[in-house]
GROMACS .gro file of C-alpha atoms in nm:
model
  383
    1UNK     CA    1   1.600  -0.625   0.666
    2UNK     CA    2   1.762  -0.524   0.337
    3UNK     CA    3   2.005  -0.820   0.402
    4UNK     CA    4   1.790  -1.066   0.486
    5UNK     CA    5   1.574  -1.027   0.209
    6UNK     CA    6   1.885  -1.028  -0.011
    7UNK     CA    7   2.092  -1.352   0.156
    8UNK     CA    8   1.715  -1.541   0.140
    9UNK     CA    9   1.672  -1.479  -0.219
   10UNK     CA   10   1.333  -1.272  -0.176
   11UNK     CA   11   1.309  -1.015  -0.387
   12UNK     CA   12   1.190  -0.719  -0.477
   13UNK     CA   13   1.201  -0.603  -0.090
   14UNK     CA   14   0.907  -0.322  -0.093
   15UNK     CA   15   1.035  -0.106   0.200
   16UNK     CA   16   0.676   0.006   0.439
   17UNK     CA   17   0.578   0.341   0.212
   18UNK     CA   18   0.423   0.478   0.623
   19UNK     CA   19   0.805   0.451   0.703
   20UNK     CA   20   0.892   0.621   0.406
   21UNK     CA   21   0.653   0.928   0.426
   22UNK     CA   22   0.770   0.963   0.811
   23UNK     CA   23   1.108   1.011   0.675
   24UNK     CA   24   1.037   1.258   0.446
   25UNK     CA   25   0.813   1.449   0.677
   26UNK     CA   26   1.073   1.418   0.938
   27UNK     CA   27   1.337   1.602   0.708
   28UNK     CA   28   1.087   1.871   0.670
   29UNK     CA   29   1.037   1.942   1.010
   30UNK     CA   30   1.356   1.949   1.035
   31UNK     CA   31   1.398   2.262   0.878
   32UNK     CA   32   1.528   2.507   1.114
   33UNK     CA   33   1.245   2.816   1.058
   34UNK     CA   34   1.035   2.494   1.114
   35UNK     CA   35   1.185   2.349   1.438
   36UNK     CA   36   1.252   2.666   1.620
   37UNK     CA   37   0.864   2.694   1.557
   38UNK     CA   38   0.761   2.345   1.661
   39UNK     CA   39   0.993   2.400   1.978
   40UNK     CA   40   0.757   2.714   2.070
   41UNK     CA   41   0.467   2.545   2.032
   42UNK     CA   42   0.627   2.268   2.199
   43UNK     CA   43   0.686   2.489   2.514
   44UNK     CA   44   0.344   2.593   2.548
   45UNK     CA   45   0.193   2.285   2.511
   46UNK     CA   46   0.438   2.148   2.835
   47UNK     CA   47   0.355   2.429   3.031
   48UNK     CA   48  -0.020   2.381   3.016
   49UNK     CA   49   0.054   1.982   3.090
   50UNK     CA   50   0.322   2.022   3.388
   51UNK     CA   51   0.028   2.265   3.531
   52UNK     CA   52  -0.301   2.189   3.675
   53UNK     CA   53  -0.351   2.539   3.735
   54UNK     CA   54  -0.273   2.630   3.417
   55UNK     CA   55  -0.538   2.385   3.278
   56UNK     CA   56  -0.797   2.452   3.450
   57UNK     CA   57  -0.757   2.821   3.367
   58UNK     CA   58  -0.751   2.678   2.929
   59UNK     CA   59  -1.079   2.541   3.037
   60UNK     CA   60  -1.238   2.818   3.168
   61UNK     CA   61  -1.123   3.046   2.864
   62UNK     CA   62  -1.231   2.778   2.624
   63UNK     CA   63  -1.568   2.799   2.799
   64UNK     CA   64  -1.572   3.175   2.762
   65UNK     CA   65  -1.443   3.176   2.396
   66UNK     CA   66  -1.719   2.928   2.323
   67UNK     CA   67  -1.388   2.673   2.195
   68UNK     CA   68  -1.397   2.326   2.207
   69UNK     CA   69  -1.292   2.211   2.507
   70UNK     CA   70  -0.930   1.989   2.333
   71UNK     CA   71  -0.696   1.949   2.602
   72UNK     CA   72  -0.322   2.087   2.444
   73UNK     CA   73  -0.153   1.775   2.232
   74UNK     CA   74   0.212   1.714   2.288
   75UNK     CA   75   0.445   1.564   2.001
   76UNK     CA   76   0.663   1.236   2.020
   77UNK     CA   77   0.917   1.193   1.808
   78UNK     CA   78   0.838   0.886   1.624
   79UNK     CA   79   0.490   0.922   1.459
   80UNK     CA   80   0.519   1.257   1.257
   81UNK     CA   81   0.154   1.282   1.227
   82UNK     CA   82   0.139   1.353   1.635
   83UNK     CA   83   0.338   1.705   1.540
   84UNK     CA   84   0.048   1.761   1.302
   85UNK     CA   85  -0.181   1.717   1.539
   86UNK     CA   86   0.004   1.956   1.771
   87UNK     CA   87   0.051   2.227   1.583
   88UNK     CA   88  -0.354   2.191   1.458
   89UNK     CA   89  -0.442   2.200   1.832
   90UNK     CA   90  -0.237   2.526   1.874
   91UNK     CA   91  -0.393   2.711   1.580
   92UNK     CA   92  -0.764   2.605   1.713
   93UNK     CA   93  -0.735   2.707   2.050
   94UNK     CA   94  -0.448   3.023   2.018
   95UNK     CA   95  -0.730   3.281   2.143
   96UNK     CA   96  -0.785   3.059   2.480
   97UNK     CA   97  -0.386   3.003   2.518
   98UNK     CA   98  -0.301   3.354   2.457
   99UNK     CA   99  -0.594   3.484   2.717
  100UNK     CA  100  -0.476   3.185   3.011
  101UNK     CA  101  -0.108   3.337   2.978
  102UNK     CA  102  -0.228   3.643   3.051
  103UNK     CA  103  -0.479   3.605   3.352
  104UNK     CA  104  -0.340   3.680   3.728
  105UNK     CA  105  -0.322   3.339   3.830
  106UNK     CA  106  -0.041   3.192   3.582
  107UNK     CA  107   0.123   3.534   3.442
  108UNK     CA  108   0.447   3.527   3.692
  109UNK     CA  109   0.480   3.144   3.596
  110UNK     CA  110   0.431   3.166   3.233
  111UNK     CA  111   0.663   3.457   3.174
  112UNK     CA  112   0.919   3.217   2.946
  113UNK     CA  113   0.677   3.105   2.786
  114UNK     CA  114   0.601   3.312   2.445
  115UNK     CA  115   0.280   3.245   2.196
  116UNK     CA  116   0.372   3.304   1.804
  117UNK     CA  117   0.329   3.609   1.681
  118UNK     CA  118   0.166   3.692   1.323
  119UNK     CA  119   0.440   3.535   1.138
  120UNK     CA  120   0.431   3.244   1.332
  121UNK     CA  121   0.052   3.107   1.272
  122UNK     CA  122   0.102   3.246   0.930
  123UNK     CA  123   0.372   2.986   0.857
  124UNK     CA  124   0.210   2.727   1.130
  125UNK     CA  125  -0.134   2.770   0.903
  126UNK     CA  126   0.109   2.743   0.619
  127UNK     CA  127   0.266   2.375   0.733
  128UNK     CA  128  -0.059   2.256   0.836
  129UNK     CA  129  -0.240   2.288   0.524
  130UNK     CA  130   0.107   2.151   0.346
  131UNK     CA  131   0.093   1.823   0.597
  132UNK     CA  132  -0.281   1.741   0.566
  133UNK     CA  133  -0.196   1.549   0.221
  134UNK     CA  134   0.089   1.342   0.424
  135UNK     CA  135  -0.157   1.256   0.708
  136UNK     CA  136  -0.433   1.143   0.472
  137UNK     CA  137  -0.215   0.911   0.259
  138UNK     CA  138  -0.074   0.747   0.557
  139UNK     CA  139  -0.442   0.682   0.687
  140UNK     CA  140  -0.504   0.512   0.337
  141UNK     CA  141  -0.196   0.300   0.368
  142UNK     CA  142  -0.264   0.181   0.686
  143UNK     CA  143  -0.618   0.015   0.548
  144UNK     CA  144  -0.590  -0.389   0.659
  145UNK     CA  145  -0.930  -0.487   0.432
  146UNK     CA  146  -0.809  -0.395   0.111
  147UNK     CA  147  -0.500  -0.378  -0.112
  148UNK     CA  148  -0.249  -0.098  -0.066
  149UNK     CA  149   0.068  -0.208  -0.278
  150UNK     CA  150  -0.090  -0.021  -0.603
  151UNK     CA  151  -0.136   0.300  -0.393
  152UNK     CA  152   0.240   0.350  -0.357
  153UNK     CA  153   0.317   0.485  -0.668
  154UNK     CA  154   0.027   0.701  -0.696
  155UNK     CA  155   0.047   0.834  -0.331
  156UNK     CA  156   0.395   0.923  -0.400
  157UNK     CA  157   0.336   1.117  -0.753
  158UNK     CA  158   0.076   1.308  -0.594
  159UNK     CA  159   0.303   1.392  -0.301
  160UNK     CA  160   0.585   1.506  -0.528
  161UNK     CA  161   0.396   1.723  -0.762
  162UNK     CA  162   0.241   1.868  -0.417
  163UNK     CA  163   0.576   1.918  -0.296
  164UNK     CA  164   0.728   2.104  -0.580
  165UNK     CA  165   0.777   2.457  -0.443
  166UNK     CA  166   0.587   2.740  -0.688
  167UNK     CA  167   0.609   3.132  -0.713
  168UNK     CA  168   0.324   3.221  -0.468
  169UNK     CA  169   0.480   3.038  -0.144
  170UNK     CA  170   0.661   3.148   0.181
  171UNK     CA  171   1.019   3.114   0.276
  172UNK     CA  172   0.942   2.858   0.538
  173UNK     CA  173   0.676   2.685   0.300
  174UNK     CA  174   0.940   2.639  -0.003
  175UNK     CA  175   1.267   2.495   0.213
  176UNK     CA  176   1.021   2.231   0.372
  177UNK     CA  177   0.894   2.101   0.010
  178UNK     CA  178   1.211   2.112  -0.076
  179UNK     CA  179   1.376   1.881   0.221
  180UNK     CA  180   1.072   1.650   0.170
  181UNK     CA  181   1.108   1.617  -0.231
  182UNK     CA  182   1.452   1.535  -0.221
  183UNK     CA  183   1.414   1.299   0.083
  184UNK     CA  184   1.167   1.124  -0.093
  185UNK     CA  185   1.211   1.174  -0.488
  186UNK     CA  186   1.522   0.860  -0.474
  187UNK     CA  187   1.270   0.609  -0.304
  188UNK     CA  188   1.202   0.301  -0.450
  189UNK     CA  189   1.382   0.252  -0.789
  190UNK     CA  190   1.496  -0.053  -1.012
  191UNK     CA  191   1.350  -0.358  -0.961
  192UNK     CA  192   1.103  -0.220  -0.675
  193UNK     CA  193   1.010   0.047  -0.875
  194UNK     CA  194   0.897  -0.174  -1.188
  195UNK     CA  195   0.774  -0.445  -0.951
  196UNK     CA  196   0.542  -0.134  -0.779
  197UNK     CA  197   0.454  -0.019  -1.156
  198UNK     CA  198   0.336  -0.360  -1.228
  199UNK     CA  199   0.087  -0.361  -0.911
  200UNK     CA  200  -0.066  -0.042  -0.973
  201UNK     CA  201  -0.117  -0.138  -1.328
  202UNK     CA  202  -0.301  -0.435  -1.204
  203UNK     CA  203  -0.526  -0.224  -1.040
  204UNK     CA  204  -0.818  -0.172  -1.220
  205UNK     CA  205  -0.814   0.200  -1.029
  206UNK     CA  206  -0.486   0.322  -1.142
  207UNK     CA  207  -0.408   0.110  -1.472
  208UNK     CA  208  -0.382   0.402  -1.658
  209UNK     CA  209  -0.088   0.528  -1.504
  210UNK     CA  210  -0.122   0.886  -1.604
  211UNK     CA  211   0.230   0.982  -1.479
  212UNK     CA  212   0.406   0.774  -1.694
  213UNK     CA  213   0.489   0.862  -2.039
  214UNK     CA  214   0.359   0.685  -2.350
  215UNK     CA  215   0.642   0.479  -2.363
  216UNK     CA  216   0.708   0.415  -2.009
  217UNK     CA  217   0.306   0.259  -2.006
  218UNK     CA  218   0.347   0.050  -2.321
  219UNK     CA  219   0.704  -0.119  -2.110
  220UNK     CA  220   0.517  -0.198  -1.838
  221UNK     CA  221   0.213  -0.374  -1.993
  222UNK     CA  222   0.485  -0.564  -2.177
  223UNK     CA  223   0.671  -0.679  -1.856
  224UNK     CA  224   0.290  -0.771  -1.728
  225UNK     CA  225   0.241  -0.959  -2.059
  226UNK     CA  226   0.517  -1.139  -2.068
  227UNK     CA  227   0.479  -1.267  -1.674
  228UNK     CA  228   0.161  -1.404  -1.805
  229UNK     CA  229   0.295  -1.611  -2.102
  230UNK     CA  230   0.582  -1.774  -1.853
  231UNK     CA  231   0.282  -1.827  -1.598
  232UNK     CA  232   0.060  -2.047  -1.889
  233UNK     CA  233   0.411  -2.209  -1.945
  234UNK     CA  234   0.448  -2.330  -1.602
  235UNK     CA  235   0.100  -2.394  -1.527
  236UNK     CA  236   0.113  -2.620  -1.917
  237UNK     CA  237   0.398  -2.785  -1.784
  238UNK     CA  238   0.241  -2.838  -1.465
  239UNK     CA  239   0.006  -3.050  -1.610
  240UNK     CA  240   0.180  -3.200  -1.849
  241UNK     CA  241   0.373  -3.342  -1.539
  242UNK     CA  242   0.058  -3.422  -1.356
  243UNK     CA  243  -0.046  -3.639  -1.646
  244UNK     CA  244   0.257  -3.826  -1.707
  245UNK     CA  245   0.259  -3.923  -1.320
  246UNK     CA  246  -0.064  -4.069  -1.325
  247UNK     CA  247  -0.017  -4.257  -1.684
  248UNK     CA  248   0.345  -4.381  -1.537
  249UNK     CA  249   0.185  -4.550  -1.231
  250UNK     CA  250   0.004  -4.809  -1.490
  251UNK     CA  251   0.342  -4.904  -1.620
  252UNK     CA  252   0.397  -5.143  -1.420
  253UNK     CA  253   0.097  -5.374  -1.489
  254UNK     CA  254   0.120  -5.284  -1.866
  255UNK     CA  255   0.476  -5.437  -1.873
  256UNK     CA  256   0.372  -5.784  -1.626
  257UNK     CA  257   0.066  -5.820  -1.910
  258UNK     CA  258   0.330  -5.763  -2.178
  259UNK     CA  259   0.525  -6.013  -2.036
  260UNK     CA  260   0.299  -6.262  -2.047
  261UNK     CA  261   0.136  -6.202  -2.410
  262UNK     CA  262   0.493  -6.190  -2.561
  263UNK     CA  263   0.366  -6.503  -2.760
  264UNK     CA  264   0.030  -6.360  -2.863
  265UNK     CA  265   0.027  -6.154  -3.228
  266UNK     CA  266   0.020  -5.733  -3.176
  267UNK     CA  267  -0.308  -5.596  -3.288
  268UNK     CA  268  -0.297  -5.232  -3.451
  269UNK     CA  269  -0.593  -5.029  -3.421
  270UNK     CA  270  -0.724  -4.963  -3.772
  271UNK     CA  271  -0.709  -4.545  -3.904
  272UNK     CA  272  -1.008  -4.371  -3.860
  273UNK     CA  273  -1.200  -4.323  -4.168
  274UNK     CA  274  -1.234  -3.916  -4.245
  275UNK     CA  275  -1.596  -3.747  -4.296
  276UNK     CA  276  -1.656  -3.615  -4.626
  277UNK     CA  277  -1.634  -3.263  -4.481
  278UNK     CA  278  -1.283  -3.377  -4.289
  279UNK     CA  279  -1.165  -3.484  -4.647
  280UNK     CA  280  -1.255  -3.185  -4.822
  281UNK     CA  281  -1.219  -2.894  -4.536
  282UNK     CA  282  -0.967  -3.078  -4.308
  283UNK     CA  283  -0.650  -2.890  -4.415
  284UNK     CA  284  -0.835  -2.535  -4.384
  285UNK     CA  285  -1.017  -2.587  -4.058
  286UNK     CA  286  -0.748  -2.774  -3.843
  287UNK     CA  287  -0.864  -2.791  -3.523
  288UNK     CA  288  -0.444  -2.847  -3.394
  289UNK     CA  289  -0.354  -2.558  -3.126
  290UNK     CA  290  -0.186  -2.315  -3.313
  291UNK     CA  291   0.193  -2.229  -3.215
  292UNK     CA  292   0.266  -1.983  -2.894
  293UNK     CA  293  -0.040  -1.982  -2.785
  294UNK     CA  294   0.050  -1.907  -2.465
  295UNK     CA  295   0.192  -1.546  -2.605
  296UNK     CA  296  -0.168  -1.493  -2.791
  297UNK     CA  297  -0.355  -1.547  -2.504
  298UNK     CA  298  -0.160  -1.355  -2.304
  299UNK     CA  299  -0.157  -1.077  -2.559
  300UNK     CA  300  -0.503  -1.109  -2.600
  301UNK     CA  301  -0.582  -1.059  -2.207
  302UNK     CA  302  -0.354  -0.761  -2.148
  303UNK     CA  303  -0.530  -0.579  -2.469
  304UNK     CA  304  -0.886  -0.673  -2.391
  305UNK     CA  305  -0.795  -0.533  -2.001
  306UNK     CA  306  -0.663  -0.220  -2.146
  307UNK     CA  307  -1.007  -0.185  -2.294
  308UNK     CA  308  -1.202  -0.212  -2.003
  309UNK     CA  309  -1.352   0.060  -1.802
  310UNK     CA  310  -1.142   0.209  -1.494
  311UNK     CA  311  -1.388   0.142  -1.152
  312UNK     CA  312  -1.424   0.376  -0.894
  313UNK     CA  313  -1.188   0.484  -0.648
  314UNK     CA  314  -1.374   0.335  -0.321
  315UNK     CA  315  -1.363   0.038  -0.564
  316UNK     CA  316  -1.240  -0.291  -0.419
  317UNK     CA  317  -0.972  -0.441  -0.697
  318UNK     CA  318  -0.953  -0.768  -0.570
  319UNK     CA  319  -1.319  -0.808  -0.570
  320UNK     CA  320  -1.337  -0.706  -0.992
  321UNK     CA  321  -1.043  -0.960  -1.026
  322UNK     CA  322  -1.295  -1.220  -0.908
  323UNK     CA  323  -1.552  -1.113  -1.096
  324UNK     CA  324  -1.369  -1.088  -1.385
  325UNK     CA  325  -1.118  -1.395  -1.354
  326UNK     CA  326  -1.290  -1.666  -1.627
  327UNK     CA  327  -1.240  -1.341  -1.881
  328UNK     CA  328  -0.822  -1.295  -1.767
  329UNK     CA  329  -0.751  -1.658  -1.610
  330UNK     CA  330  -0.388  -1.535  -1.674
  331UNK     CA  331  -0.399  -1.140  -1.544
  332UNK     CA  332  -0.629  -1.257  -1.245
  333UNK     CA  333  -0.363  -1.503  -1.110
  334UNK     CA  334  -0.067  -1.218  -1.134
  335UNK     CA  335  -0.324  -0.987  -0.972
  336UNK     CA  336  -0.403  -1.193  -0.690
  337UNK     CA  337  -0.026  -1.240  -0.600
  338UNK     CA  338   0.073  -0.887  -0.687
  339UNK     CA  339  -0.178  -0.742  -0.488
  340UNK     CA  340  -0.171  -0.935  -0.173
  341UNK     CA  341   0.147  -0.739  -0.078
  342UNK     CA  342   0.129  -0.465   0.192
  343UNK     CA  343   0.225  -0.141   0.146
  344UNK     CA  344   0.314  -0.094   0.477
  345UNK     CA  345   0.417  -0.269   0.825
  346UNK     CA  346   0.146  -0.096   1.014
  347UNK     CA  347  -0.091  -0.396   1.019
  348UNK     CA  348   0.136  -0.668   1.155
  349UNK     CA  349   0.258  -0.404   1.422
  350UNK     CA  350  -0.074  -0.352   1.560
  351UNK     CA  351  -0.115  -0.757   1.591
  352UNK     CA  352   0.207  -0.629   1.873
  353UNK     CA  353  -0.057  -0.388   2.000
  354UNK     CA  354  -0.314  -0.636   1.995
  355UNK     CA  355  -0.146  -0.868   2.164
  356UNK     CA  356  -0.023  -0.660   2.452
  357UNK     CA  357  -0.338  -0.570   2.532
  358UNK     CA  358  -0.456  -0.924   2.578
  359UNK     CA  359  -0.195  -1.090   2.749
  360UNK     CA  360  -0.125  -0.820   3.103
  361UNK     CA  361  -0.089  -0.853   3.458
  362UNK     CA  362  -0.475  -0.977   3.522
  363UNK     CA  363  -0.432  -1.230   3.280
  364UNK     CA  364  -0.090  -1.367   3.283
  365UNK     CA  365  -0.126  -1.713   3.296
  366UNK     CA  366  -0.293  -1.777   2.947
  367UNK     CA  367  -0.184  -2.047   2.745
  368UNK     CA  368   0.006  -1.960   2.439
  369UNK     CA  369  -0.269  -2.168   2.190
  370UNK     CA  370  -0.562  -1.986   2.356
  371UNK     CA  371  -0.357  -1.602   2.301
  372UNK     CA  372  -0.307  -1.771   1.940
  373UNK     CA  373  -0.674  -1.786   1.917
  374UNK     CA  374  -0.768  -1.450   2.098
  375UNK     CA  375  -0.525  -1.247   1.847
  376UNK     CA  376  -0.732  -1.390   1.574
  377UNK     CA  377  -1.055  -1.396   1.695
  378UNK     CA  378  -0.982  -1.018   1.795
  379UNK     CA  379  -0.831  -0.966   1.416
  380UNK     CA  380  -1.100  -1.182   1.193
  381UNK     CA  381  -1.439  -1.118   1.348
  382UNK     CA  382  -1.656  -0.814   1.361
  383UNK     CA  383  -1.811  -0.754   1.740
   0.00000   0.00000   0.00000
């Protein structure tokens, strides 16, 4: 992808932030306190699946515990947040796993099979509180009705600061902030980085950017400013173009008439006679656009934005732009494009989904239009 985005001239490339938190979580399960741990867990969890016997036993000491009655979750490798959900499932229902290992009826079978010991839900308590963060942010990412390419760089400075190890953690706790941090701290930098600085300044959420330095705020607004004064350019040359298109497709006639009337005398319009207040106030009160006014206006919109109030998280940014876009004609355009990107791939995998479930044995013989059709239906209207 990194080449293709390159050799077709599209850049920045925003690599899918979901991707990049699996990563990081990935190296920090990978920890070995961690994955001896995991593979425990793992091992019970198998047991209780392979056996039906060995369910129905859970079920009955769930019942007697007064548990829920959550059938074990196993792990696969790709979605990280599965392992979560494993290792929650565990700590819940420990009491009824540790009770059905020890009852007559699966005891000789489950004698390889060993439940953690003190230490062990300690540290599993330990990871699962640590993960929740991870699990929640990729939740928000994964949002397909509003933007997400501003969350990235607030999503990952709260995951950084929460993965800096401190003084009062565990062993176990401080090597897997530490394989995270460093597997994510070297995401997204140079021209992604700005680019994702830009969007989340944009945001009428995050435009404060409160983990950037005084400096580092005052360069960004500057990059944003400037983006708007080559925007008013283009869009003032735009119509400069426009207009001399549709005054150069009268040429033609003009010149046959001029042809003809080559013999008649050229009449000159006479000068229009100033007002007495033109003559006396014209020179003060000129009413000519004044030079670079495309960097004033542009100036003007990122300062009068800077002023305005920050909205509420559960805030929808897109919908402020529009409320807001005859006061920043300029910052409402950027905004629009900037925040249109996705932070994430999720969305346009689950069309995959979507579209697997639609198109199976039963119904094999649909046209390609009417799937087409289906997909979006399915995707566009509330049922």
């Amino acid at each position: 992808m990194d080449v293709a985005v390159r050799e077709a001239g599209l850049k920045p490339h925003i690599k899918c932030f979901a991707h990049t938190i699996n990563l990081a979580t990935q190296a920090g399960l990978g920890v070995p306190r961690v994955a001896r741990l995991l593979g425990q867990v793992r091992r019970v969890a198998a047991f209780f699946h392979r056996s039906s016997t060995a369910t129905a036993v859970l079920m009955s000491k769930q019942k007697q515990l007064q548990l829920p009655s959550h059938k074990l979750i196993m792990d696969v490798t790709t979605p990280w947040n599965s392992t979560l959900d494993m290792l929650a499932c565990y700590l819940e229902q420990q009491a009824a796993i540790a009770a059905a290992l020890t009852s007559p009826e699966i005891r000789q079978n489950a004698r390889s099979i060993d439940t953690l010991d003190s230490c062990d839900v300690r540290d599993a308590e330990d990871l699962v509180k640590l993960l929740h963060p991870l699990k929640t942010a990729t939740t928000v990412l994964c949002e397909e009705k509003s933007p997400t390419v501003s969350l990235i760089v607030p999503l990952k400075s709260m995951i950084e600061q929460n993965m800096t190890p401190n003084d009062g953690d565990s062993t176990t706790v401080a090597n897997t902030k530490t394989a995270i941090l460093t597997n994510i701290a070297n995401r997204y930098s140079g021209d992604a980085f700005n680019y994702l600085l830009e969007c989340t300044v944009l945001d009428p959420r995050f435009r404060t950017l409160p983990q950037l330095d005084h400096d580092q705020r005052e360069a960004v607004f500057l990059r944003v400013q400037n983006k708007a004064e080559q925007l008013l350019q283009k869009q003032t040359t735009a119509e400069e173009r426009e207009e001399g298109a549709a005054g150069g497709a009268h040429c033609p006639t003009h010149g046959r008439e001029e042809a003809v009337r080559d013999d008649e005398p050229e009449v000159t319009e006479p000068a229009p006679i100033k007002t007495a207040l033109e003559d006396l106030l014209g020179n003060s009160f000129s009413t000519e656009p004044e030079e670079s006014n495309s960097s004033k206006q542009a100036e003007r919109e990122v300062e009068n934005y800077r002023k305005e109030a920050s909205i509420p998280l559960s805030g929808c940014p897109l919908k402020w732009w529009q409320e807001h876009c005859s006061q920043y004609p300029l910052l409402s355009h950027l905004a629009k494009a900037c925040l249109s990107v996705p932070a994430t791939s999720v969305p346009s995998e689950r069309i995959f989904s979507t579209a697997g479930d639609i198109v199976n044995a039963q119904r094999s013989q649909l046209l390609p239009e009417n799937v087409d059709m289906l997909i979006f239906l399915k995707k566009n209207m509330a049922v």
